[in-house]
PDB file of C-alpha atoms in Angstrom:
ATOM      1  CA  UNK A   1       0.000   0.000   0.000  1.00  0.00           C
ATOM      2  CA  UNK A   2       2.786   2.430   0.985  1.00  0.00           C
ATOM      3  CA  UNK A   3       4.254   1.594  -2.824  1.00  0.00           C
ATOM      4  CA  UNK A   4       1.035   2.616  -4.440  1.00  0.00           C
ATOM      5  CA  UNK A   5       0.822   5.774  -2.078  1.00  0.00           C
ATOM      6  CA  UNK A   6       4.373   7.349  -3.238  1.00  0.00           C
ATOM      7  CA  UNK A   7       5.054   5.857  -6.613  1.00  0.00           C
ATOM      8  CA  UNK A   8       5.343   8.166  -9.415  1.00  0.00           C
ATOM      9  CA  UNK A   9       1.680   7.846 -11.487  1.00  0.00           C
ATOM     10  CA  UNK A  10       2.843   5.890 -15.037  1.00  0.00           C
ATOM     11  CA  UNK A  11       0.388   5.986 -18.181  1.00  0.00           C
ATOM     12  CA  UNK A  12       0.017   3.229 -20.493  1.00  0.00           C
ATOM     13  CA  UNK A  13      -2.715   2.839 -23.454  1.00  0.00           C
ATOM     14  CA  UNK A  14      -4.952   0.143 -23.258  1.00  0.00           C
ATOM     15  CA  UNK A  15      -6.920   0.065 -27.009  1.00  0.00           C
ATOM     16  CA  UNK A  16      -6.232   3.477 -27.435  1.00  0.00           C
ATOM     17  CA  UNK A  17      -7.463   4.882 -24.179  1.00  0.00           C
ATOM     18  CA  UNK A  18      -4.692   6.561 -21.702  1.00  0.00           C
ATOM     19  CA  UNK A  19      -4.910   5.071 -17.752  1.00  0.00           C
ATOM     20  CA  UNK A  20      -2.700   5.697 -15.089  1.00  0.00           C
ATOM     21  CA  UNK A  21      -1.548   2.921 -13.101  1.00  0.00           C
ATOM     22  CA  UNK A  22      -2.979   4.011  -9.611  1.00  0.00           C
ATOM     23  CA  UNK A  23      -6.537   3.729 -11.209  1.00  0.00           C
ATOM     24  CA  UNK A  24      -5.364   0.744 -13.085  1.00  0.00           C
ATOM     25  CA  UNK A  25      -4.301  -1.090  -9.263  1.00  0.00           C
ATOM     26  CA  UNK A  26      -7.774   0.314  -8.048  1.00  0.00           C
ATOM     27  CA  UNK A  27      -9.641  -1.859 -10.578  1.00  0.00           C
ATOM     28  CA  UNK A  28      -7.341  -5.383  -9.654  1.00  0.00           C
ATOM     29  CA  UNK A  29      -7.723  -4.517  -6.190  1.00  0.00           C
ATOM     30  CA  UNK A  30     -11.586  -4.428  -6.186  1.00  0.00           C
ATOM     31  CA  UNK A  31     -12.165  -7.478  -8.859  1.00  0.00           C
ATOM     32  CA  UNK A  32     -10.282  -9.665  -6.486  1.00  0.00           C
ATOM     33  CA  UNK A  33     -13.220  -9.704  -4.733  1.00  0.00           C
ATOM     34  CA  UNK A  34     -15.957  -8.679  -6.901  1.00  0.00           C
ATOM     35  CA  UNK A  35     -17.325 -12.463  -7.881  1.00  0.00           C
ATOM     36  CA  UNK A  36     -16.123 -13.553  -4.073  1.00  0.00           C
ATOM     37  CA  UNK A  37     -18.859 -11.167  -2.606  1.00  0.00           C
ATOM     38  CA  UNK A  38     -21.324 -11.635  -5.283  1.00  0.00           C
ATOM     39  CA  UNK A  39     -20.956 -15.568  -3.855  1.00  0.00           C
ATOM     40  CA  UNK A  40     -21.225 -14.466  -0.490  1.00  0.00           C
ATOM     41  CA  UNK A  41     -23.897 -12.603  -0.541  1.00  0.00           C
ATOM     42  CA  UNK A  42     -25.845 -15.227  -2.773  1.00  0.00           C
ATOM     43  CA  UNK A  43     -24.633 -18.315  -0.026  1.00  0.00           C
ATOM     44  CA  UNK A  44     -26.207 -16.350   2.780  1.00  0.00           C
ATOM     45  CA  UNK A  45     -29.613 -15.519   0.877  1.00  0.00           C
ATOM     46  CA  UNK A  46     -30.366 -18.604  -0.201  1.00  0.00           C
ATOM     47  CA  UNK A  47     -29.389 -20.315   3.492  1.00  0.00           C
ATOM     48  CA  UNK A  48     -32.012 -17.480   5.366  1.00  0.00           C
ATOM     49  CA  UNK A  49     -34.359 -18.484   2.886  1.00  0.00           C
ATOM     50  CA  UNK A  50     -33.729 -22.664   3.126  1.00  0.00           C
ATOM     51  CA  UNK A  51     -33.900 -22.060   7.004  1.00  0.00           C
ATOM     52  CA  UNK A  52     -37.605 -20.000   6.886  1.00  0.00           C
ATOM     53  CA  UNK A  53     -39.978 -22.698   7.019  1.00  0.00           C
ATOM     54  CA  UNK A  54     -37.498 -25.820   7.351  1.00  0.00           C
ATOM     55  CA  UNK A  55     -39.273 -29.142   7.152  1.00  0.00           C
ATOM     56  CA  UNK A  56     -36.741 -30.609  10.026  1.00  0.00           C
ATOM     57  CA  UNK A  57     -34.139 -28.608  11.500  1.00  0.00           C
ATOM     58  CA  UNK A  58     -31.318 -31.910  12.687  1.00  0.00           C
ATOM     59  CA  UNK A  59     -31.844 -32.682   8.447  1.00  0.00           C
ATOM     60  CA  UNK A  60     -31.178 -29.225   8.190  1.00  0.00           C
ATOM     61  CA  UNK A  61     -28.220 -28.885   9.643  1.00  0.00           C
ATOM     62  CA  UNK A  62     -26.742 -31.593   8.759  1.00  0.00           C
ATOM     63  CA  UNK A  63     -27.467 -31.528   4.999  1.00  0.00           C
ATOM     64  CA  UNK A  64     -25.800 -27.558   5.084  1.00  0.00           C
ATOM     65  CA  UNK A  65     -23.067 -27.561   7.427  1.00  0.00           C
ATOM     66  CA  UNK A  66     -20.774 -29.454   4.843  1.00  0.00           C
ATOM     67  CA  UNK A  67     -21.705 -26.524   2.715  1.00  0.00           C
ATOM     68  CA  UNK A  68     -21.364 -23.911   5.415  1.00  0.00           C
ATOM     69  CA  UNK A  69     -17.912 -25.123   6.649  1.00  0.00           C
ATOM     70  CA  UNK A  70     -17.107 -24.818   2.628  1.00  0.00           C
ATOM     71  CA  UNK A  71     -18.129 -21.220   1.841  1.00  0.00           C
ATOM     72  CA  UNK A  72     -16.122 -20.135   4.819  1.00  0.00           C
ATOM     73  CA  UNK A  73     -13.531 -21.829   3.972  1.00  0.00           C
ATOM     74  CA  UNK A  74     -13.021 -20.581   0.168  1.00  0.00           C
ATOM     75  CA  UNK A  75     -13.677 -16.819   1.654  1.00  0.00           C
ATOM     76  CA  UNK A  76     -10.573 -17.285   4.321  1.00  0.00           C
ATOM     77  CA  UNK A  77      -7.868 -18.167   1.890  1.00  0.00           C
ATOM     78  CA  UNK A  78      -9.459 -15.988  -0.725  1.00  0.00           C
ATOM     79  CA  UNK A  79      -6.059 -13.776  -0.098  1.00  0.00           C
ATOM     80  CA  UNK A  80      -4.016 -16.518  -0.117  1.00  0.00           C
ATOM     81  CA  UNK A  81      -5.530 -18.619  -3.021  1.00  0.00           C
ATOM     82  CA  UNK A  82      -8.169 -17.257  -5.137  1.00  0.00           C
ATOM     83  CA  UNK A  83      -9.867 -19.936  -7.224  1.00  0.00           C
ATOM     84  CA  UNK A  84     -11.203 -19.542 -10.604  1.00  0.00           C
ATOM     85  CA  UNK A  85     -15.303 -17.630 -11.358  1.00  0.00           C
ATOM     86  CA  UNK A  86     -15.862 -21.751 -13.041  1.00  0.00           C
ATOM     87  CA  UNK A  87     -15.086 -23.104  -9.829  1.00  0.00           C
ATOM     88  CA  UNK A  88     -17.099 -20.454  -7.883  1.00  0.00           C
ATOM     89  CA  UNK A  89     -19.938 -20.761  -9.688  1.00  0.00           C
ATOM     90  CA  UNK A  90     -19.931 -24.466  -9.558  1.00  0.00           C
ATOM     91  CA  UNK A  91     -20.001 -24.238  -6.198  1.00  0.00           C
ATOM     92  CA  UNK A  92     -22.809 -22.016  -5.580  1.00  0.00           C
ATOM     93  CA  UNK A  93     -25.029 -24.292  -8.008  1.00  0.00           C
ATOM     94  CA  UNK A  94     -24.123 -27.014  -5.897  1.00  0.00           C
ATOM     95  CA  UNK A  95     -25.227 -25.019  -2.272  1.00  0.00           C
ATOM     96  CA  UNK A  96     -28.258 -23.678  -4.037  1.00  0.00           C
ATOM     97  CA  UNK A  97     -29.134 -27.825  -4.446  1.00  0.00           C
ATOM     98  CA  UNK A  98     -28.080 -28.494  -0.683  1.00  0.00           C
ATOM     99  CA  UNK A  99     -30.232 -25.679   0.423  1.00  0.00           C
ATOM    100  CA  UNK A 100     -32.898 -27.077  -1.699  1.00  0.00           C
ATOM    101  CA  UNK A 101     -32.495 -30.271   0.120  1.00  0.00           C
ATOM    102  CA  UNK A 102     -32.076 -29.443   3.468  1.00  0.00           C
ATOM    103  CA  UNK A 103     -35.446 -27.116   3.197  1.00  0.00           C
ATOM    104  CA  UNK A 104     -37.851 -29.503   1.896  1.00  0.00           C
ATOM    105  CA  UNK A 105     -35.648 -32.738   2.184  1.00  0.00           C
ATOM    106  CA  UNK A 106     -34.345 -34.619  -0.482  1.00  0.00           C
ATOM    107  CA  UNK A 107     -37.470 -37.185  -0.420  1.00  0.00           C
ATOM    108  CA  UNK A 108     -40.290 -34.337  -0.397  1.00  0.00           C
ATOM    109  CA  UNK A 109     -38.670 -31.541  -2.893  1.00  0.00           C
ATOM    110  CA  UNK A 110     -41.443 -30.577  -4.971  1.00  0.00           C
ATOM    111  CA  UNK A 111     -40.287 -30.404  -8.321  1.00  0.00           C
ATOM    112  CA  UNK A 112     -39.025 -33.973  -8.104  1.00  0.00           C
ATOM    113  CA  UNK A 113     -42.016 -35.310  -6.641  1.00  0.00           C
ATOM    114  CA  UNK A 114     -43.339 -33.919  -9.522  1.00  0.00           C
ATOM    115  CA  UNK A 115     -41.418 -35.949 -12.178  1.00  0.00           C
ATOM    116  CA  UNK A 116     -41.758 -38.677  -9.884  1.00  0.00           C
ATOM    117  CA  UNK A 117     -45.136 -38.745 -10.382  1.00  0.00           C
ATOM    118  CA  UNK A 118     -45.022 -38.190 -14.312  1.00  0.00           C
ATOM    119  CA  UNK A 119     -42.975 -40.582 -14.853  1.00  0.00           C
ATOM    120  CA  UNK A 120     -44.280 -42.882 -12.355  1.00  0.00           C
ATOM    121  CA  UNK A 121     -40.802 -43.269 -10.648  1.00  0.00           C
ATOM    122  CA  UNK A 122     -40.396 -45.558  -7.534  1.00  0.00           C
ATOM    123  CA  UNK A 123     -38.612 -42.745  -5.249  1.00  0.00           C
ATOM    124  CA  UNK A 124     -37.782 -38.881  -5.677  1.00  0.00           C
ATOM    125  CA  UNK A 125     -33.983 -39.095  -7.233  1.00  0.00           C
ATOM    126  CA  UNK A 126     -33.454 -35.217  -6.484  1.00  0.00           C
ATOM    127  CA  UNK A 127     -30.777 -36.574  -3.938  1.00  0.00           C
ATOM    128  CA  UNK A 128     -28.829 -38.741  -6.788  1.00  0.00           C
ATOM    129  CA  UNK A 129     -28.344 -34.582  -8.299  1.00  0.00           C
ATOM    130  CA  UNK A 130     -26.924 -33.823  -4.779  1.00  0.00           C
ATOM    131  CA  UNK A 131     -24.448 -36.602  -5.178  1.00  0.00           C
ATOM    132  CA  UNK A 132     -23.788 -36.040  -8.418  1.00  0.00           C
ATOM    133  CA  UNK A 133     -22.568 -32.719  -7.989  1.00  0.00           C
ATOM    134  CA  UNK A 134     -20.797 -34.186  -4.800  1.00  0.00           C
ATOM    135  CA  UNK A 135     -18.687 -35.502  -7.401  1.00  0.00           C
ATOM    136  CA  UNK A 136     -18.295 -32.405  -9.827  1.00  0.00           C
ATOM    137  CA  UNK A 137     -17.266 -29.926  -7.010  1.00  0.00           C
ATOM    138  CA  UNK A 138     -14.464 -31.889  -5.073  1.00  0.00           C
ATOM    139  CA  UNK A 139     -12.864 -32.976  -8.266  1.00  0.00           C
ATOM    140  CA  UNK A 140     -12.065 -29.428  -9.580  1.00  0.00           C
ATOM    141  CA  UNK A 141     -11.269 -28.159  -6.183  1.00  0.00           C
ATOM    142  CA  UNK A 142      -8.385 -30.962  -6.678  1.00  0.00           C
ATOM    143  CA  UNK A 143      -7.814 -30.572 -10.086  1.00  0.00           C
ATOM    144  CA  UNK A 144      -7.619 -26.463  -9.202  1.00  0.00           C
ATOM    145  CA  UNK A 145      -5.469 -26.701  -6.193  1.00  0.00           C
ATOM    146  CA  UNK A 146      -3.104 -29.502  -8.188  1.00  0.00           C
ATOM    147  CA  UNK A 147      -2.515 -27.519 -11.225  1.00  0.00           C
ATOM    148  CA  UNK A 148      -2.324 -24.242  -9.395  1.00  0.00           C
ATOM    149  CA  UNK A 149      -0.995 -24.410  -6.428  1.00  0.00           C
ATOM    150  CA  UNK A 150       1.148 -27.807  -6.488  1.00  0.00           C
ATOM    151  CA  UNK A 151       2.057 -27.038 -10.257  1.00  0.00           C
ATOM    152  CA  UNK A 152       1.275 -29.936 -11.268  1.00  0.00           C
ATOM    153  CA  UNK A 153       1.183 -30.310 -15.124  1.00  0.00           C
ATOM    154  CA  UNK A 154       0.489 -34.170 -15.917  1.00  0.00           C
ATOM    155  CA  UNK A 155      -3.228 -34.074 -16.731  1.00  0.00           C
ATOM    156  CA  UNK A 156      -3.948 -38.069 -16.265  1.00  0.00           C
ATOM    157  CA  UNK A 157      -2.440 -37.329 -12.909  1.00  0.00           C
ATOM    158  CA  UNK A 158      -4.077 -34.347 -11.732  1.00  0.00           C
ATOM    159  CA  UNK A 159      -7.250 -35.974 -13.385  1.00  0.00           C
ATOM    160  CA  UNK A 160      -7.012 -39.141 -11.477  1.00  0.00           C
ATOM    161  CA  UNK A 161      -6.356 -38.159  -8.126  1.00  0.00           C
ATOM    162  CA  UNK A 162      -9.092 -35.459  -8.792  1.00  0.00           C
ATOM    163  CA  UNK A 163     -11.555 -38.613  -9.398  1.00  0.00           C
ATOM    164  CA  UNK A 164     -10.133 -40.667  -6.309  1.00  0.00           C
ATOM    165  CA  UNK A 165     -10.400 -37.843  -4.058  1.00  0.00           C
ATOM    166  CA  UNK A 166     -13.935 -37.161  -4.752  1.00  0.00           C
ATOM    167  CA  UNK A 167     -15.414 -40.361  -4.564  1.00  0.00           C
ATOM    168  CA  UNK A 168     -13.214 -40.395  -1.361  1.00  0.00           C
ATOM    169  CA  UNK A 169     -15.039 -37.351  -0.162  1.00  0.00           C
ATOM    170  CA  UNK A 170     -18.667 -39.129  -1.069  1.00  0.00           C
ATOM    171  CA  UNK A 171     -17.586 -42.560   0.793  1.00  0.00           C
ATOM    172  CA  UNK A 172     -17.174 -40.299   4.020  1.00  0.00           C
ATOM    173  CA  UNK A 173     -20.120 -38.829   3.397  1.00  0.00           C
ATOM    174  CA  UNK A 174     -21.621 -42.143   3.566  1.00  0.00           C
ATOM    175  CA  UNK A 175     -19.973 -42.624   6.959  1.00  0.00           C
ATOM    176  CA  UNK A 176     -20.758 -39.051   8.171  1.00  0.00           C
ATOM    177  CA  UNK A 177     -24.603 -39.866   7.770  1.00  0.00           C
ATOM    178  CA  UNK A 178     -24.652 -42.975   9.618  1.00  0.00           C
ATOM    179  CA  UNK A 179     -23.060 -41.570  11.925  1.00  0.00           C
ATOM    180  CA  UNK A 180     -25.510 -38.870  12.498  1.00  0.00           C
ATOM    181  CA  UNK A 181     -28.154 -40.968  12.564  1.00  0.00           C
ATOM    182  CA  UNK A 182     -26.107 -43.532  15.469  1.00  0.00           C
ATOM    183  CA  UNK A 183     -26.464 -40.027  17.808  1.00  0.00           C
ATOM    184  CA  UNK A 184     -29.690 -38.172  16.555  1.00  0.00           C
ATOM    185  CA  UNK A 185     -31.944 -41.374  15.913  1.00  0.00           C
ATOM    186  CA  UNK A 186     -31.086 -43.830  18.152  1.00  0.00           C
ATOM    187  CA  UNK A 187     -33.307 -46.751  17.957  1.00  0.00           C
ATOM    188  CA  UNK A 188     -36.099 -44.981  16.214  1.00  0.00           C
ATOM    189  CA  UNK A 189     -37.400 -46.333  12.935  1.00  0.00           C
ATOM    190  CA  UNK A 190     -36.735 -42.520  10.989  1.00  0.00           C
ATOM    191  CA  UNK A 191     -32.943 -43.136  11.060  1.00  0.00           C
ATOM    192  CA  UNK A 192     -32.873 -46.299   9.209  1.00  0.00           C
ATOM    193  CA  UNK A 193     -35.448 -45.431   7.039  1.00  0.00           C
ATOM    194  CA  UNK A 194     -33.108 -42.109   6.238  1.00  0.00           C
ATOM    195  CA  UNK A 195     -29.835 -44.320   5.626  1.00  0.00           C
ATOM    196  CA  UNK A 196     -31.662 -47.049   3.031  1.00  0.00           C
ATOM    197  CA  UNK A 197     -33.477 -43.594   1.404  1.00  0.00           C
ATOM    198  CA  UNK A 198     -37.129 -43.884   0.361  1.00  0.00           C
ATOM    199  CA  UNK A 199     -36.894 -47.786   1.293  1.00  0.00           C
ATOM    200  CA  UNK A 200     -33.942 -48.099  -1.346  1.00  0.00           C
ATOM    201  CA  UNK A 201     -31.294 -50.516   0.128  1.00  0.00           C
ATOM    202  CA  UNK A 202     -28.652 -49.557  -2.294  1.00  0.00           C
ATOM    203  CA  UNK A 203     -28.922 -46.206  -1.602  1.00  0.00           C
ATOM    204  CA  UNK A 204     -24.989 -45.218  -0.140  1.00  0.00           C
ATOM    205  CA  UNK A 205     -24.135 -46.882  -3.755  1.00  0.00           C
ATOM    206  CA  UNK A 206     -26.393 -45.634  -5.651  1.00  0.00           C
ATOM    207  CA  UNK A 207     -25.115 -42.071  -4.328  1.00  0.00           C
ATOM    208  CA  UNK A 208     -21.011 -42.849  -4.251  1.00  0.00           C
ATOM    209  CA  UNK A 209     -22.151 -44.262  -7.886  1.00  0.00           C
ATOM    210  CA  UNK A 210     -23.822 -40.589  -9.004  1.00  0.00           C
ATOM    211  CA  UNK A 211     -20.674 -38.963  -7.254  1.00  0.00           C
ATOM    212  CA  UNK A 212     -18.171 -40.850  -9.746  1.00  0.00           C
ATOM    213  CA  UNK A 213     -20.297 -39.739 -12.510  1.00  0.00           C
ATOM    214  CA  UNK A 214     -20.077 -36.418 -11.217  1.00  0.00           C
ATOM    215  CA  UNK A 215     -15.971 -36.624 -10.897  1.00  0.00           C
ATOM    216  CA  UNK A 216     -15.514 -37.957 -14.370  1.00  0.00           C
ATOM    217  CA  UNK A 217     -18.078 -35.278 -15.984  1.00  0.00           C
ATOM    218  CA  UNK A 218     -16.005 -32.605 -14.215  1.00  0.00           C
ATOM    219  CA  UNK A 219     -12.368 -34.157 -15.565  1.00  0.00           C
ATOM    220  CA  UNK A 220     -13.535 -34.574 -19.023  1.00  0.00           C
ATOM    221  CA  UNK A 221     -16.425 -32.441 -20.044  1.00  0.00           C
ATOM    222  CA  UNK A 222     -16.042 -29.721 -17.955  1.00  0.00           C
ATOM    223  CA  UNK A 223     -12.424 -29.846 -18.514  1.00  0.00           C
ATOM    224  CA  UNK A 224     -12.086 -27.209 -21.180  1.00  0.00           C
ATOM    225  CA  UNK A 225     -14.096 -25.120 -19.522  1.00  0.00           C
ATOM    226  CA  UNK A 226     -12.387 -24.790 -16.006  1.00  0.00           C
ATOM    227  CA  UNK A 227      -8.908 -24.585 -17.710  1.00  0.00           C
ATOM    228  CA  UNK A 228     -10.170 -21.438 -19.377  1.00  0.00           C
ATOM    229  CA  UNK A 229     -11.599 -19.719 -16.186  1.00  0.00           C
ATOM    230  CA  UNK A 230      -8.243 -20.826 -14.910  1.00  0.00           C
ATOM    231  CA  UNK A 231      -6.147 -19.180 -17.418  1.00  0.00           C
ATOM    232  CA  UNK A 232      -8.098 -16.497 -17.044  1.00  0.00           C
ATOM    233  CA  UNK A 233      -7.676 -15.923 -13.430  1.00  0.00           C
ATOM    234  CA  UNK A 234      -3.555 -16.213 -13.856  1.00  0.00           C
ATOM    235  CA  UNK A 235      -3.811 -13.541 -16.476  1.00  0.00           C
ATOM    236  CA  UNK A 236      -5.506 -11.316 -13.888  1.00  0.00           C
ATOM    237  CA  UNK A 237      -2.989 -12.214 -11.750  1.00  0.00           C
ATOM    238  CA  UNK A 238      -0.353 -11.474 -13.444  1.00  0.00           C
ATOM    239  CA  UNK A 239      -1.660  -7.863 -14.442  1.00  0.00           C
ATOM    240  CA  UNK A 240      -1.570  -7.380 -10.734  1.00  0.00           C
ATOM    241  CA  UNK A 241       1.898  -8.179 -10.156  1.00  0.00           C
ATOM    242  CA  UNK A 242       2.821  -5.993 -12.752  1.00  0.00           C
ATOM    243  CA  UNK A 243       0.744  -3.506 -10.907  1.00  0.00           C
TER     244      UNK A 243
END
């Protein structure tokens, strides 16, 4: 900051237009945190809104504190590590489904009851679109965080560990759940019925399964994508430097 305050003022021409570098530092310094607070203030609406009217407040918690932990976490090492707007974005889809699911709960949201009916479905699968995107977000945190701030460059590398760590993440999630309903529903009929969902007994691998699709989506078809974003963010960080 002292720098900025008694360096001479330089001007440069950016497509013909004349800015000086103190106005130039201004706009980097605010658009590091332009999409962050955009997020935050986004997270925080839509988790007053899921917790208005909640259909069970332990399902509540338990289904968004995952989330919570992980929106406080990305805006404490925003300074330290900025990820890329894909990433971000990614994420909030995926807390916008979690605070879908912990409002209504994943067995009663209406526009999946919906289709259920329609289609004449045996369950309501909007929790196999929770796992799924349990898969897409952990994988390009990891494939982010390798590439970035490991350097790694080997794609099958970054790609596979990217896969294994998120259906890592969705196997403890598994665990995590049980264990929830070990101290919250002891001996009570609800906490089975919540582990084998809507009567399905498959249901941890039916969700690990939706998580894997998830990962692989995110390391192939989303690939191109996220590398842009991240290109994109290195450029911006690189103007700053200069800065």
């Amino acid at each position: 900051m002292l720098r900025y305050l008694i360096e001479p003022v330089k001007m440069r021409s950016v497509s013909g237009v004349m800015i000086n570098s103190r106005d130039e530092h201004v706009t980097i310094v605010k658009s590091k945190w332009g999409l962050m607070r955009l997020f935050l203030i986004g997270t925080i609406l839509v988790t007053v809104w899921s917790f208005i009217g909640t259909a069970d407040l332990f399902t509540w918690v338990f289904e968004l504190m995952l989330g919570i932990a992980g929106v406080l976490f990305l805006a404490c090492i925003q300074k330290q590590f900025r990820f890329s707007n894909f990433f971000l974005s990614v994420v909030f889809i995926h807390y916008v489904i979690l605070a879908l699911g912990a409002h209504y709960t994943y067995a009663e949201m209406p526009l999946f009851d919906w289709i259920q009916q329609q289609f004449d479905l045996q369950r309501n699968h909007f929790d196999r679109v929770g796992h799924f995107m349990q898969g897409v977000t952990p994988a390009l945190l990891v494939v982010e965080w390798l590439s970035r701030r490991i350097e790694l460059t080997n794609m099958k590398i970054i790609s596979t560990t990217a896969v294994c760590a998120a259906l890592a993440f969705s196997a403890f999630y598994e665990i995590l759940e049980w264990l929830w309903v070990i101290a919250f529903y002891p001996g009570d009929k609800e906490g089975p019925e919540w582990l084998g969902h809507q009567g399905d007994i498959w249901d941890a691998q039916g969700d690990m399964f939706m998580a894997l699709c998830g990962a692989l989506l995110a390391v192939s078809l989303l690939s191109s994508f996220h590398r842009r974003s991240i290109k994109a963010l290195e450029g911006r960080e690189a103007s700053s430097e200069e800065a």
